[in-house]
Coordinates of C-alpha atoms and ligand atoms in Angstrom, one line a residue:
X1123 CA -7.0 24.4 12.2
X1124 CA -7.7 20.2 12.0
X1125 CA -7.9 19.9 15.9
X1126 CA -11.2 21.8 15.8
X1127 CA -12.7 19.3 12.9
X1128 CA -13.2 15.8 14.4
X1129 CA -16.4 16.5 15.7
X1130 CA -17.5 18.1 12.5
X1131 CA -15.8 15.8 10.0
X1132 CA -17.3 12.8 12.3
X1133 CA -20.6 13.6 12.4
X1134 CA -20.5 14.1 8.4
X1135 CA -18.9 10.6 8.0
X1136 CA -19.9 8.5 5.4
X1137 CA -21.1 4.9 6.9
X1138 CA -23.2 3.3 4.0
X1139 CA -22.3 1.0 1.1
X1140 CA -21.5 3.1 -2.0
X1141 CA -23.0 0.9 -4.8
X1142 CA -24.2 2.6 -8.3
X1143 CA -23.5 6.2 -6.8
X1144 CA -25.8 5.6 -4.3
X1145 CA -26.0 5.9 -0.5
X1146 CA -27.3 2.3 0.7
X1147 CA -27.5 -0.3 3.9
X1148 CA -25.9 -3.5 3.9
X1149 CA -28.7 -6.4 3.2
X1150 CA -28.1 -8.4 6.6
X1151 CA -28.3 -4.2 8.2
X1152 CA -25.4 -5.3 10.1
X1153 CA -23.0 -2.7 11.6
X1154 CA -19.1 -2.8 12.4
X1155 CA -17.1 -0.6 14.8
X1156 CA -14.2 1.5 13.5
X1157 CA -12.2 2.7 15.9
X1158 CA -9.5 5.7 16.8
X1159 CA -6.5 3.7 17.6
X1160 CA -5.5 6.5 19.8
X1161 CA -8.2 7.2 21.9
X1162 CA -9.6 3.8 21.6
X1163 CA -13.0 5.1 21.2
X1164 CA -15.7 4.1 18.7
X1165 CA -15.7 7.1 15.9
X1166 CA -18.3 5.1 14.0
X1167 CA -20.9 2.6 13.1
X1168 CA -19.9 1.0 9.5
X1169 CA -22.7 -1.0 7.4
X1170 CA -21.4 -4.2 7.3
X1171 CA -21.0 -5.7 4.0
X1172 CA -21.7 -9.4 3.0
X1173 CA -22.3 -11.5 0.3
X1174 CA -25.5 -10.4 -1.0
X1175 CA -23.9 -7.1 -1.5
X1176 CA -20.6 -8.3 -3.3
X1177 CA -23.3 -9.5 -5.9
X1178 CA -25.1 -6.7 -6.1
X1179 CA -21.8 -4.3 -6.1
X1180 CA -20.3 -6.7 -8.8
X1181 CA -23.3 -6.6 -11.1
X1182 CA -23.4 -2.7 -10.9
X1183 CA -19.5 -2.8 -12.2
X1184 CA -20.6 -4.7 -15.0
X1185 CA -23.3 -3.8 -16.2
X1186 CA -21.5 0.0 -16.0
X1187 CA -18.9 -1.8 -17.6
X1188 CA -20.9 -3.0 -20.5
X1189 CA -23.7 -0.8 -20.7
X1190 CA -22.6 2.2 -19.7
X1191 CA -21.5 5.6 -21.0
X1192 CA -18.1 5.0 -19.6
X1193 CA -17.0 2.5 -22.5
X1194 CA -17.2 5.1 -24.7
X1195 CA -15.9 7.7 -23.2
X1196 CA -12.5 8.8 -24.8
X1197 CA -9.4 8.3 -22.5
X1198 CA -9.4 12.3 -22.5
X1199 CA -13.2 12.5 -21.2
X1200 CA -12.0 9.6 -18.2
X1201 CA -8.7 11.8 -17.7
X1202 CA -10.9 14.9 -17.0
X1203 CA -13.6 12.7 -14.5
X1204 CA -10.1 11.7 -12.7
X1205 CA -8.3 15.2 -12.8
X1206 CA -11.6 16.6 -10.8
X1207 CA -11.4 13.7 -8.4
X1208 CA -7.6 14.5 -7.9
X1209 CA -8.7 18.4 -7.5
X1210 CA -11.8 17.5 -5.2
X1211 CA -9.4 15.5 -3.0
X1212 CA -7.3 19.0 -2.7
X1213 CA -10.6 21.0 -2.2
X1214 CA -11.2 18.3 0.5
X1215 CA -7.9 18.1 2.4
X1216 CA -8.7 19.1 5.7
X1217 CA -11.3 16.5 6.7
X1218 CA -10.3 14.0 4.6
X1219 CA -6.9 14.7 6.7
X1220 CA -8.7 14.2 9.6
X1221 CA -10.5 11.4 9.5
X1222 CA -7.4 9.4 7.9
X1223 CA -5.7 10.6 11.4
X1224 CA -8.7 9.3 13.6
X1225 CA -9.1 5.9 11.8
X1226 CA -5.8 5.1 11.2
X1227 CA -3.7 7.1 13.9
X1228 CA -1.0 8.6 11.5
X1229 CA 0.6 11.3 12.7
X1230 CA -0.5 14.6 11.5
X1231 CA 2.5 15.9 9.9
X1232 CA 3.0 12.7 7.9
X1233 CA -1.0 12.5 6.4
X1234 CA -0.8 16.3 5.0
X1235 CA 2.8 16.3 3.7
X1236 CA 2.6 12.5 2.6
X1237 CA -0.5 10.3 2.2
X1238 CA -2.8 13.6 1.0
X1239 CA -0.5 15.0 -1.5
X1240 CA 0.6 12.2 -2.6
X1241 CA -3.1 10.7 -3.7
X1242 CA -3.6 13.7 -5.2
X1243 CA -0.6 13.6 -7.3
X1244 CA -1.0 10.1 -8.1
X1245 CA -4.7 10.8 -9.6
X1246 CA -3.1 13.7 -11.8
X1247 CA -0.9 11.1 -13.2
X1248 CA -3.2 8.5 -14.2
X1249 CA -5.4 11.5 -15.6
X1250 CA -2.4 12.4 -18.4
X1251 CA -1.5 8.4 -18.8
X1252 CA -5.7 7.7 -19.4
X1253 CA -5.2 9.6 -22.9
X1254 CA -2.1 7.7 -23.4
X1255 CA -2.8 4.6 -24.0
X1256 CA -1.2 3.5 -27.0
X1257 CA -0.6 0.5 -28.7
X1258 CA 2.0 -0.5 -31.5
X1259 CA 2.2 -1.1 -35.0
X1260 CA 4.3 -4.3 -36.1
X1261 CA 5.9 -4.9 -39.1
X1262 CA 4.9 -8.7 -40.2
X1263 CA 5.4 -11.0 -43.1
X1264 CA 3.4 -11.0 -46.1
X1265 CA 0.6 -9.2 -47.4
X1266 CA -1.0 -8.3 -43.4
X1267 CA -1.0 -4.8 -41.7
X1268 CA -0.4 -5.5 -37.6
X1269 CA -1.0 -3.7 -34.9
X1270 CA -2.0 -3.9 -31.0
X1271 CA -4.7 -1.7 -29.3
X1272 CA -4.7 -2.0 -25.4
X1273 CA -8.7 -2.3 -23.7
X1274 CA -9.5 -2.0 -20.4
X1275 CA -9.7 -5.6 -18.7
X1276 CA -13.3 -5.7 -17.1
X1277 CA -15.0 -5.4 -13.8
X1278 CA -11.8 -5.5 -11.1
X1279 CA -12.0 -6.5 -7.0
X1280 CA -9.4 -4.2 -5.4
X1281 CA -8.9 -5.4 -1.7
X1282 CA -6.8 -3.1 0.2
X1283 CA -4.8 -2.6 3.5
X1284 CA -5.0 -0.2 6.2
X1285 CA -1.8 1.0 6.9
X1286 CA -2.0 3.6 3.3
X1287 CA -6.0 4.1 3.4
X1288 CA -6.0 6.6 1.3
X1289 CA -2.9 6.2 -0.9
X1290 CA -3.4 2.2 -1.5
X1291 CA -7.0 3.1 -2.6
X1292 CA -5.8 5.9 -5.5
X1293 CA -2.7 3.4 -5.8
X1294 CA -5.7 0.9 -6.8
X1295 CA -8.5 2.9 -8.3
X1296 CA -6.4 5.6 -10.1
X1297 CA -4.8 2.9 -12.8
X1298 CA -7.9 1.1 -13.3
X1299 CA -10.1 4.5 -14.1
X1300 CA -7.6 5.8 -16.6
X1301 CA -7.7 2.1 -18.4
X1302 CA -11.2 1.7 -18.2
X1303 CA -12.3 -0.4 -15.6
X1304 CA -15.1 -0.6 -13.1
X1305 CA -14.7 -1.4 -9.8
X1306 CA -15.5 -2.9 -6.4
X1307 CA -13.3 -1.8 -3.6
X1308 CA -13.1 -3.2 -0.4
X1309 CA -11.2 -0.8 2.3
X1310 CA -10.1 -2.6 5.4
X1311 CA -11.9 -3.1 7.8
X1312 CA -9.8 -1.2 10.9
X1313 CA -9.8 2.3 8.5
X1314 CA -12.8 2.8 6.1
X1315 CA -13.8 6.0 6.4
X1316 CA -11.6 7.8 4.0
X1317 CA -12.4 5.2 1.5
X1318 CA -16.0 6.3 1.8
X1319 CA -15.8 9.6 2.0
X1320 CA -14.3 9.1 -1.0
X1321 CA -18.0 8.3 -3.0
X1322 CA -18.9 11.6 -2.0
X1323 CA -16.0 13.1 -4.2
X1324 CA -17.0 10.6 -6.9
X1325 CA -20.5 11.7 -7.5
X1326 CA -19.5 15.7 -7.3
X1327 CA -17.1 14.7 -10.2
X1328 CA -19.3 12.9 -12.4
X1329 CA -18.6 9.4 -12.5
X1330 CA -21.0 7.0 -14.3
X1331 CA -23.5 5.0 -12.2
X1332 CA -21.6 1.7 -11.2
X1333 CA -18.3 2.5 -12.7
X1334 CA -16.9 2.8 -8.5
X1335 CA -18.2 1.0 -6.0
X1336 CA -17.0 0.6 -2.2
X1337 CA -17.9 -2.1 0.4
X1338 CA -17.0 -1.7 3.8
X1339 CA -16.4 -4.9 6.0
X1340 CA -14.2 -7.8 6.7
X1341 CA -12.2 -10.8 4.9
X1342 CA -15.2 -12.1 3.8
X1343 CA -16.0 -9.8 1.5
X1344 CA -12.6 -9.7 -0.2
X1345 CA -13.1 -13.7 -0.2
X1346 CA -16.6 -13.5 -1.8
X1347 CA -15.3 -11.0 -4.2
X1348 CA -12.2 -13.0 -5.5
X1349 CA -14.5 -15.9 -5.8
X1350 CA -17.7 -14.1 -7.7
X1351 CA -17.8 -15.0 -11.6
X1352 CA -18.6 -11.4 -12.5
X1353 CA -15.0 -10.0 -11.3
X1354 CA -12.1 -10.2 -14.2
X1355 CA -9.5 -8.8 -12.0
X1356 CA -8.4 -9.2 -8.8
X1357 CA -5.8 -6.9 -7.2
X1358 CA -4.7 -7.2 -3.1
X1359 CA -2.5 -5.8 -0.9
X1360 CA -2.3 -7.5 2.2
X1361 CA -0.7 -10.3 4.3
X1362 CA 1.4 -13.1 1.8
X1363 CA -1.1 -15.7 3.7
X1364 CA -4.2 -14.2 2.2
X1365 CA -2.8 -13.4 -0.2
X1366 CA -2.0 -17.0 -1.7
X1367 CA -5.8 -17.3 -0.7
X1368 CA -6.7 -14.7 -2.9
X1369 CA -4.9 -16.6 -5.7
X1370 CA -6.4 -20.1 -4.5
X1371 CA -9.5 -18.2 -4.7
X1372 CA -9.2 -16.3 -7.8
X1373 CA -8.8 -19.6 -9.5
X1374 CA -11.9 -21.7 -8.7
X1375 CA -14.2 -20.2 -11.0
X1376 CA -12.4 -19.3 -14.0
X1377 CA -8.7 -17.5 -14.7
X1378 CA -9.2 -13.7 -13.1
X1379 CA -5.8 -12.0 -13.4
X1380 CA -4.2 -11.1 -10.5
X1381 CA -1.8 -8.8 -9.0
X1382 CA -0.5 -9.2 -5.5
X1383 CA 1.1 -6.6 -3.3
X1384 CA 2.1 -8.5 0.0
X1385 CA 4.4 -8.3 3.2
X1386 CA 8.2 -8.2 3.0
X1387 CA 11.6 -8.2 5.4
X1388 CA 13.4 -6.0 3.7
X1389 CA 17.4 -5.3 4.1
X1390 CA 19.1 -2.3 4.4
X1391 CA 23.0 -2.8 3.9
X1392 CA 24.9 -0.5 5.6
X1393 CA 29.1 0.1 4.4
X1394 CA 31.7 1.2 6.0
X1395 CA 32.1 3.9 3.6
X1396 CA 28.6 5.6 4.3
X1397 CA 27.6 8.9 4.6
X1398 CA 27.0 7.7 8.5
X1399 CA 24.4 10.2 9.1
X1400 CA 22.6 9.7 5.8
X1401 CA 22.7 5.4 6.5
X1402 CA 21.3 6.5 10.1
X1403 CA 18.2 8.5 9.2
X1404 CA 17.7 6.6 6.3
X1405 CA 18.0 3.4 8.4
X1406 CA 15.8 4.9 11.2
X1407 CA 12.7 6.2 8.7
X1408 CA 13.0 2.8 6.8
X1409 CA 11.7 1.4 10.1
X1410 CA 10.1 3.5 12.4
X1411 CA 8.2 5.7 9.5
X1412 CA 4.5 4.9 9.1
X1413 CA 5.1 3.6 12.8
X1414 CA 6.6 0.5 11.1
X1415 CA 3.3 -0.3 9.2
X1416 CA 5.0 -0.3 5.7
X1417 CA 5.3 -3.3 3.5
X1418 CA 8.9 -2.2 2.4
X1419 CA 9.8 -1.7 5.6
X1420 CA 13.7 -2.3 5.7
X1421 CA 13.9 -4.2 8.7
X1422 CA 16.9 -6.3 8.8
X1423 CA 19.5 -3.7 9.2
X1424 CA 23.3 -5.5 8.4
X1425 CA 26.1 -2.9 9.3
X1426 CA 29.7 -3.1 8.2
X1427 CA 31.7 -4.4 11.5
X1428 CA 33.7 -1.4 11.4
X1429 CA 30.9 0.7 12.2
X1430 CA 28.8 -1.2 13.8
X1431 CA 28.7 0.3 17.6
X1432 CA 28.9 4.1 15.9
X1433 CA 25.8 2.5 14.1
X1434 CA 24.0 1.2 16.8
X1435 CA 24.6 4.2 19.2
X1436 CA 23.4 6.5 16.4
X1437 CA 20.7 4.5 16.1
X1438 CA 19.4 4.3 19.6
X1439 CA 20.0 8.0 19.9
X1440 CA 17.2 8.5 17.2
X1441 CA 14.8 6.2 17.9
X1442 CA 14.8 7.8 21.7
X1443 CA 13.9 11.5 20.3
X1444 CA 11.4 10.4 18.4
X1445 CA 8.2 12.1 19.4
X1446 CA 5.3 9.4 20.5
X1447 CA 2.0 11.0 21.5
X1448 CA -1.5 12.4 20.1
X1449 CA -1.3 12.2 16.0
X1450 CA -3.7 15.1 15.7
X1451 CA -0.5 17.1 17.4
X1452 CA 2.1 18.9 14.7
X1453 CA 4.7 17.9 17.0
X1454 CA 4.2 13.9 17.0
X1455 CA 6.6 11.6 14.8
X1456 CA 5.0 8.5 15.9
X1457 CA 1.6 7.5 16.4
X1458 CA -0.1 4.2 17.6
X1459 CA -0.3 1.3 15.9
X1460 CA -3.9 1.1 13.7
X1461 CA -5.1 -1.5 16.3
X1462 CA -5.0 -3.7 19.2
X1463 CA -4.2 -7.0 17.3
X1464 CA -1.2 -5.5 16.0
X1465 CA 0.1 -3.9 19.1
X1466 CA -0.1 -7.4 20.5
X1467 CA 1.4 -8.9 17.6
X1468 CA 4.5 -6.8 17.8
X1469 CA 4.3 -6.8 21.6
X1470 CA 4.8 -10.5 20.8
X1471 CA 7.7 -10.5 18.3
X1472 CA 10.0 -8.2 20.8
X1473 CA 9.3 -11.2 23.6
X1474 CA 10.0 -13.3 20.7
X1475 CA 13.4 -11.8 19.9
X1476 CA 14.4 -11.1 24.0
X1477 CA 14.1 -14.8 24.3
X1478 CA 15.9 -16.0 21.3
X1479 CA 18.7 -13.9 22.6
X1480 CA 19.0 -10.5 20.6
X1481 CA 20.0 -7.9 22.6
X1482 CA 17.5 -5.2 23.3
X1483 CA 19.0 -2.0 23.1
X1484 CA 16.3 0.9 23.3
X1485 CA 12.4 0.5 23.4
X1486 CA 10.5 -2.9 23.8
X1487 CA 7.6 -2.1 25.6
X1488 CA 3.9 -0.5 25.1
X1489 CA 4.0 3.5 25.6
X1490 CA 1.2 4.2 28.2
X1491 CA -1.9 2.5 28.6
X1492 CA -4.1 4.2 26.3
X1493 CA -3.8 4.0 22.5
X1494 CA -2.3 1.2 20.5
X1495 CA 1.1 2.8 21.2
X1496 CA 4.4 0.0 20.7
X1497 CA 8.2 2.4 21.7
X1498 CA 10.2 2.5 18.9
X1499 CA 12.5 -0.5 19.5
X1500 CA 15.8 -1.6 18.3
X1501 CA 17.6 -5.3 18.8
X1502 CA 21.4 -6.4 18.0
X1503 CA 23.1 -9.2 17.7
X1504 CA 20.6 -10.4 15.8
X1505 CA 21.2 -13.5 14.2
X1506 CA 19.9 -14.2 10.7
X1507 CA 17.4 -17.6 12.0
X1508 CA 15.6 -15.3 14.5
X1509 CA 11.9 -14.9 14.2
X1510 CA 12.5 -11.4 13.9
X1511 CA 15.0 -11.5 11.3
X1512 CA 12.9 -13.8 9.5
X1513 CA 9.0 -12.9 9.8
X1514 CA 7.2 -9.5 9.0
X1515 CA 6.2 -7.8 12.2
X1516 CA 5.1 -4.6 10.5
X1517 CA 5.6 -2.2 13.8
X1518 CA 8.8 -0.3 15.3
X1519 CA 10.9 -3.0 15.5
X1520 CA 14.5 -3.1 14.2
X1521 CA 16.9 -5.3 14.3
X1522 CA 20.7 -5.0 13.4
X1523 CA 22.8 -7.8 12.3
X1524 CA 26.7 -7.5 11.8
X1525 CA 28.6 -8.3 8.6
X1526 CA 32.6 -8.2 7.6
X1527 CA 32.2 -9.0 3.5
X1528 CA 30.0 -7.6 0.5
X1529 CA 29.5 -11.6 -0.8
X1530 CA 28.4 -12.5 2.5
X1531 CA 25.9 -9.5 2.8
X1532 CA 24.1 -10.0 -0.3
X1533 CA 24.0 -14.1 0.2
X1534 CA 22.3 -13.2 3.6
X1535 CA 20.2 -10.2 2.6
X1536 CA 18.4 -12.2 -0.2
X1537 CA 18.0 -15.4 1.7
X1538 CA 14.0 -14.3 2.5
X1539 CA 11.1 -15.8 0.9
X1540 CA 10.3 -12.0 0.9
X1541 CA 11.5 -9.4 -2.1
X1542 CA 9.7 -6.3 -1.9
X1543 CA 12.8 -3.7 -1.1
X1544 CA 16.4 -3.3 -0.5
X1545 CA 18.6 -0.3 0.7
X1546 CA 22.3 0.1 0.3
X1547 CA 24.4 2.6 2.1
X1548 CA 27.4 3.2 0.4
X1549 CA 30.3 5.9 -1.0
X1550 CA 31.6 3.1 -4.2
X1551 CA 30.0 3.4 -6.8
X1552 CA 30.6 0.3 -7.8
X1553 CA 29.6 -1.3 -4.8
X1554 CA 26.3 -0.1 -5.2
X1555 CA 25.7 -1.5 -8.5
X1556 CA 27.0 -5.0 -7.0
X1557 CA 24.3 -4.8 -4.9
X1558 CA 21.6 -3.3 -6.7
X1559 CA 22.2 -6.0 -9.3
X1560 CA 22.3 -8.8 -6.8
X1561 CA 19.1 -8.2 -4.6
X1562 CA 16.2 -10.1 -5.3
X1563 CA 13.9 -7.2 -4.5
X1564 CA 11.7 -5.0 -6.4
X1565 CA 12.8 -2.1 -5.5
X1566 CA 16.4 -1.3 -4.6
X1567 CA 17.4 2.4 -2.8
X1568 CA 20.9 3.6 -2.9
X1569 CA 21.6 6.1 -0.2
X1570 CA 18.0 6.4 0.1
X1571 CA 15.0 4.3 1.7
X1572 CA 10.8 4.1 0.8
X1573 CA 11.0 6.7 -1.4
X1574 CA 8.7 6.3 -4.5
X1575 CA 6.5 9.0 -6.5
X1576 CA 3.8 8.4 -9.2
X1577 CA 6.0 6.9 -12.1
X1578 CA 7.8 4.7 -9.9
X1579 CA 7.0 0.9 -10.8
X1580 CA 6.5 -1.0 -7.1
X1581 CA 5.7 -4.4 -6.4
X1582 CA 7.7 -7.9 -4.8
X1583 CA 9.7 -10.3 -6.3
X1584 CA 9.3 -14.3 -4.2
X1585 CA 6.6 -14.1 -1.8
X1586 CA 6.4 -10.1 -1.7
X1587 CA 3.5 -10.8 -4.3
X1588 CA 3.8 -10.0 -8.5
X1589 CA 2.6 -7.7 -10.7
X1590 CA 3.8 -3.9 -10.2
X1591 CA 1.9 -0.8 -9.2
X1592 CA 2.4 2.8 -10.0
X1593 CA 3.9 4.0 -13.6
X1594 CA 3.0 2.8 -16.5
X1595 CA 3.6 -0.5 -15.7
X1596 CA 0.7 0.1 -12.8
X1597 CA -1.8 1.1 -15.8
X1598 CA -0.8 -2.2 -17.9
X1599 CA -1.8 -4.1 -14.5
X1600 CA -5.2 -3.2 -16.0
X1601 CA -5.2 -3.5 -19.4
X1602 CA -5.1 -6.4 -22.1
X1603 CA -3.4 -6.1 -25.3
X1604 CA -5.4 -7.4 -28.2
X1605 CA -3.6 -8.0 -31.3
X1606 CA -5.1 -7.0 -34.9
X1607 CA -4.0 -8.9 -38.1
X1608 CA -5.5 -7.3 -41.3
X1609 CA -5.1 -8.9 -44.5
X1610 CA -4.5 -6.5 -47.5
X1611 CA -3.5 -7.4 -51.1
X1612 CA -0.3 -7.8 -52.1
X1613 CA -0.7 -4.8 -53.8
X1614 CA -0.5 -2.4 -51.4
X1615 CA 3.0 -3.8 -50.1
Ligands
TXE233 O1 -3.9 -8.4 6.7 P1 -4.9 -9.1 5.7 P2 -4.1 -7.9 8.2 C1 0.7 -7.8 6.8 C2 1.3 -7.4 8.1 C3 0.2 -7.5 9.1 C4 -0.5 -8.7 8.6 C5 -1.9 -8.9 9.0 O2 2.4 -8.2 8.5 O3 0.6 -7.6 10.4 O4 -0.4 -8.7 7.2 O5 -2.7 -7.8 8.7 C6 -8.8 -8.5 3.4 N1 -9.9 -12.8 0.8 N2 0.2 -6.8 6.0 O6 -4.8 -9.0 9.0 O7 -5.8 -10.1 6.5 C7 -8.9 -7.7 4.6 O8 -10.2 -7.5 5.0 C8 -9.8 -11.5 0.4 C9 1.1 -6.3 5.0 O9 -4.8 -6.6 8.2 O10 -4.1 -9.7 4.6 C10 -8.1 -6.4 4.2 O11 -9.0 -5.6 3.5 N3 -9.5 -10.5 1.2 C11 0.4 -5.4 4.0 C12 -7.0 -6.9 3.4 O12 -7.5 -8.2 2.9 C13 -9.3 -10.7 2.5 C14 -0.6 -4.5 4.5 C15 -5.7 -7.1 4.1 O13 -5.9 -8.0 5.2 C16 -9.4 -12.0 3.0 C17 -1.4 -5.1 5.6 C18 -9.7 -13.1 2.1 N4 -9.8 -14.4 2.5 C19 -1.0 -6.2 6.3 N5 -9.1 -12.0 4.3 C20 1.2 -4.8 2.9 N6 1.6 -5.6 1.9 O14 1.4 -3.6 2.9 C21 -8.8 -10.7 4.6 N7 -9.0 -9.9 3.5

């Protein structure tokens, strides 16, 4: 039913800056291309935002944030506003579908049983958590009743990636609503039509003037946004390098809290005592899912000597059925990468890794010669000072590294200045929880890998970023805690 959309779902496409529920051009009228990573065509051209509209897109925040209905709405009314966003998502699956294929080149099959559902669930959850928001009474000393009320911080910049579209924007936007903030959200610039589309679904639901706003364009705009007095709160997800700009630049005028979601290495420690066909998919989705594009991707793959060449031929064996082609097909697994820079970049890091002397195994080469498309690739004997043991490439690259002791493994799994994730393989109880324990990562999967749902706190320990997302500890991201001291007689003690 989706492959008779695009044309349909293009030509409806939302290009324009959404600023105070309204439909509007950027002020320079300047355009950008998005483009299908698959086709390489042009679907669209995107207003371009700048820094005349960052002011104007800020000031509507905050004057929605301090004029507007929305402070007084109870956390029930804001709950409702995002429950019928979450439903007009679902009402809207198929062409929001589509166009998150086109913009972004996800496979089919992972958009409507992953990034669509998901969103939607992850709206629900806010939407119960808005009316939750509760604070705590303290017992003190003397004659004073304490307690702590939690308000919404302010007017928050939320910069985001493209390899989630959809699902880093309701990671982002869904937390903030239920708290009480307004926003400015700046999609990336390679996949920004689901973001818009997006306003549409806004207004039918009956958000205040001003209380969402999204700017399509580049770096610039995420730059003028962390650095505009008007913003309270800035929250990324992105590269570690801008991301330490974003907290140079957060800093300059004023102290807007930050949270930071940024790239990893991730290992995934694989034990003798596996489950070998469990370690070997989980192994093989850590990496090649999301064509690599994942921030938790776990990458440095260290199998137990004993099983390393069952490992490895296991490996290879998957990564070679996996299904490359169009994404708007049911059948494809693996879909290009979101754009020619990355391609290239990844292209890069396997030259990288064939010349540092890892051994490539399967893959290592651009499928065809149109669409972004990088084979699913694995290396061994990959030594742990490799470049591509040691840097993010963020595409369907693994690498396997041998180890013979669990001391060893965890010394050389946490020696990253990345800790987003970590995966252990394993039947022993007990060497699970050595390792869990251990890793400097903030999330750890046993016999698992990237699996997290709604109430699931994620975020990076070292240069992975700080600050967590999703769960509760996602809505506090948002929130300050203001502490109340009441005198009272002594008489009513
Ligand atoms: O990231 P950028 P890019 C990693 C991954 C990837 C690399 C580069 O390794 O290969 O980063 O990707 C906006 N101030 N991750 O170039 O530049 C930008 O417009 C404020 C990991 O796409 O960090 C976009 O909206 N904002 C990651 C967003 O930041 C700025 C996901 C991310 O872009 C800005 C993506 C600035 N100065 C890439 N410059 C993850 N953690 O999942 C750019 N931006």
């Amino acid at each position: 039913m989706l492959r008779s959309l695009p044309k349909r779902v293009i030509s409806s496409a939302r290009t324009q800056l959404f600023i105070n529920n309204q439909w509007v051009n950027s002020k320079s009228r300047q355009t950008f291309k998005t483009i299908n990573p698959y086709t390489e065509e042009v679907i669209a051209e995107v207003q371009q935002s700048n820094e005349a509209d960052v002011d104007i897109a800020v000031k509507a925040a905050r004057t929605a944030f301090d004029k507007g209905p929305w402070r007084r709405m109870s956390g029930k009314e804001r709950g409702n506003l995002i429950l019928k966003l979450s439903d007009l998502i679902a009402d809207n699956f198929s062409p929001l579908s589509t166009l998150e294929i086109i913009d972004s080149g996800k496979p089919i099959k992972d958009v409507t049983t992953i990034d669509l559902p998901f969103s939607i669930d992850f709206y629900k959850y806010y939407a119960g958590l808005a009316n939750n928001i509760r604070g705590k009474t303290i017992p003190i000393t003397g004659p004073y009743t304490c307690y702590t009320r939690y308000e919404p911080v302010g007017v928050c910049a939320q910069i985001i990636p493209w390899n989630y579209p959809l699902m880093m924007q309701c990671w982002k936007m869904a937390p903030a609503l239920a708290a009480g903030c307004t926003l400015v959200l700046k999609p990336a610039e390679q996949t920004p039509l689901t973001a818009l589309k997006l306003g549409e679904l806004i207004i039918q639901a009956g958000f205040p003037e001003g209380v969402i706003n999204i700017l399509p364009g580049y770096g610039d705009v995420g730059r003028a946004l962390t650095l505009h007095p008007g913003v309270d709160k800035v929250a990324f997800t992105g590269s570690t390098e801008v991301g330490c700009e974003v907290m140079r630049n957060s800093g300059t005028k004023g102290l807007k809290r930050i949270s930071l979601e940024c790239g990893g290495k991730s290992p995934h420690i694989i034990f003798d005592d596996c489950d070998m066909e469990c370690a070997v998919a989980c192994a093989h989705f850590g990496v090649f899912g999301n064509m690599g594009q994942s921030c938790i991707a776990g990458t440095r793959v260290y199998v137990h000597e004993k099983i390393y060449d069952q490992f490895i031929e296991n490996s290879v064996y998957m990564a070679r059925a996996r299904l490359l082609g169009d994404p708007m097909d049911i059948r494809t697994h693996h879909g290009p990468q979101v754009d020619q820079t990355q391609m290239e970049k990844i292209l890069g890091y396997i030259e990288k890794g064939k010349s540092e002397g890892a051994k490539l195994v399967t893959g290592g080469n651009r499928w065809g010669n149109k669409g972004y498309f990088v084979e699913p690739t694995i290396f061994t004997d990959v030594k742990d000072e490799m470049t591509i043991a040691k840097e993010e490439i963020f595409g369907p690259v693994m690498s396997i590294l041998k180890f013979k002791d669990i001391n060893e493994v965890i010394s050389r799994a946490n020696n990253s200045k990345y800790g987003l994730g970590a995966g252990v393989q394993t039947m022993d109880i007990e060497k699970a929880l050595k390792v869990t324990n251990a890793m400097k990562a903030g999330t750890v999967y046993v016999n698992c890998y990237d699996y997290q749902t709604e109430n699931t706190p994620f975020g990076g320990y070292k240069q992975s970023g700080f600050g967590r997302e999703l769960g509760e500890d996602g809505l506090y991201q948002y929130l300050e805690c203001k502490t109340v001291i009441i005198k009272n007689s002594a008489d009513t003690l």
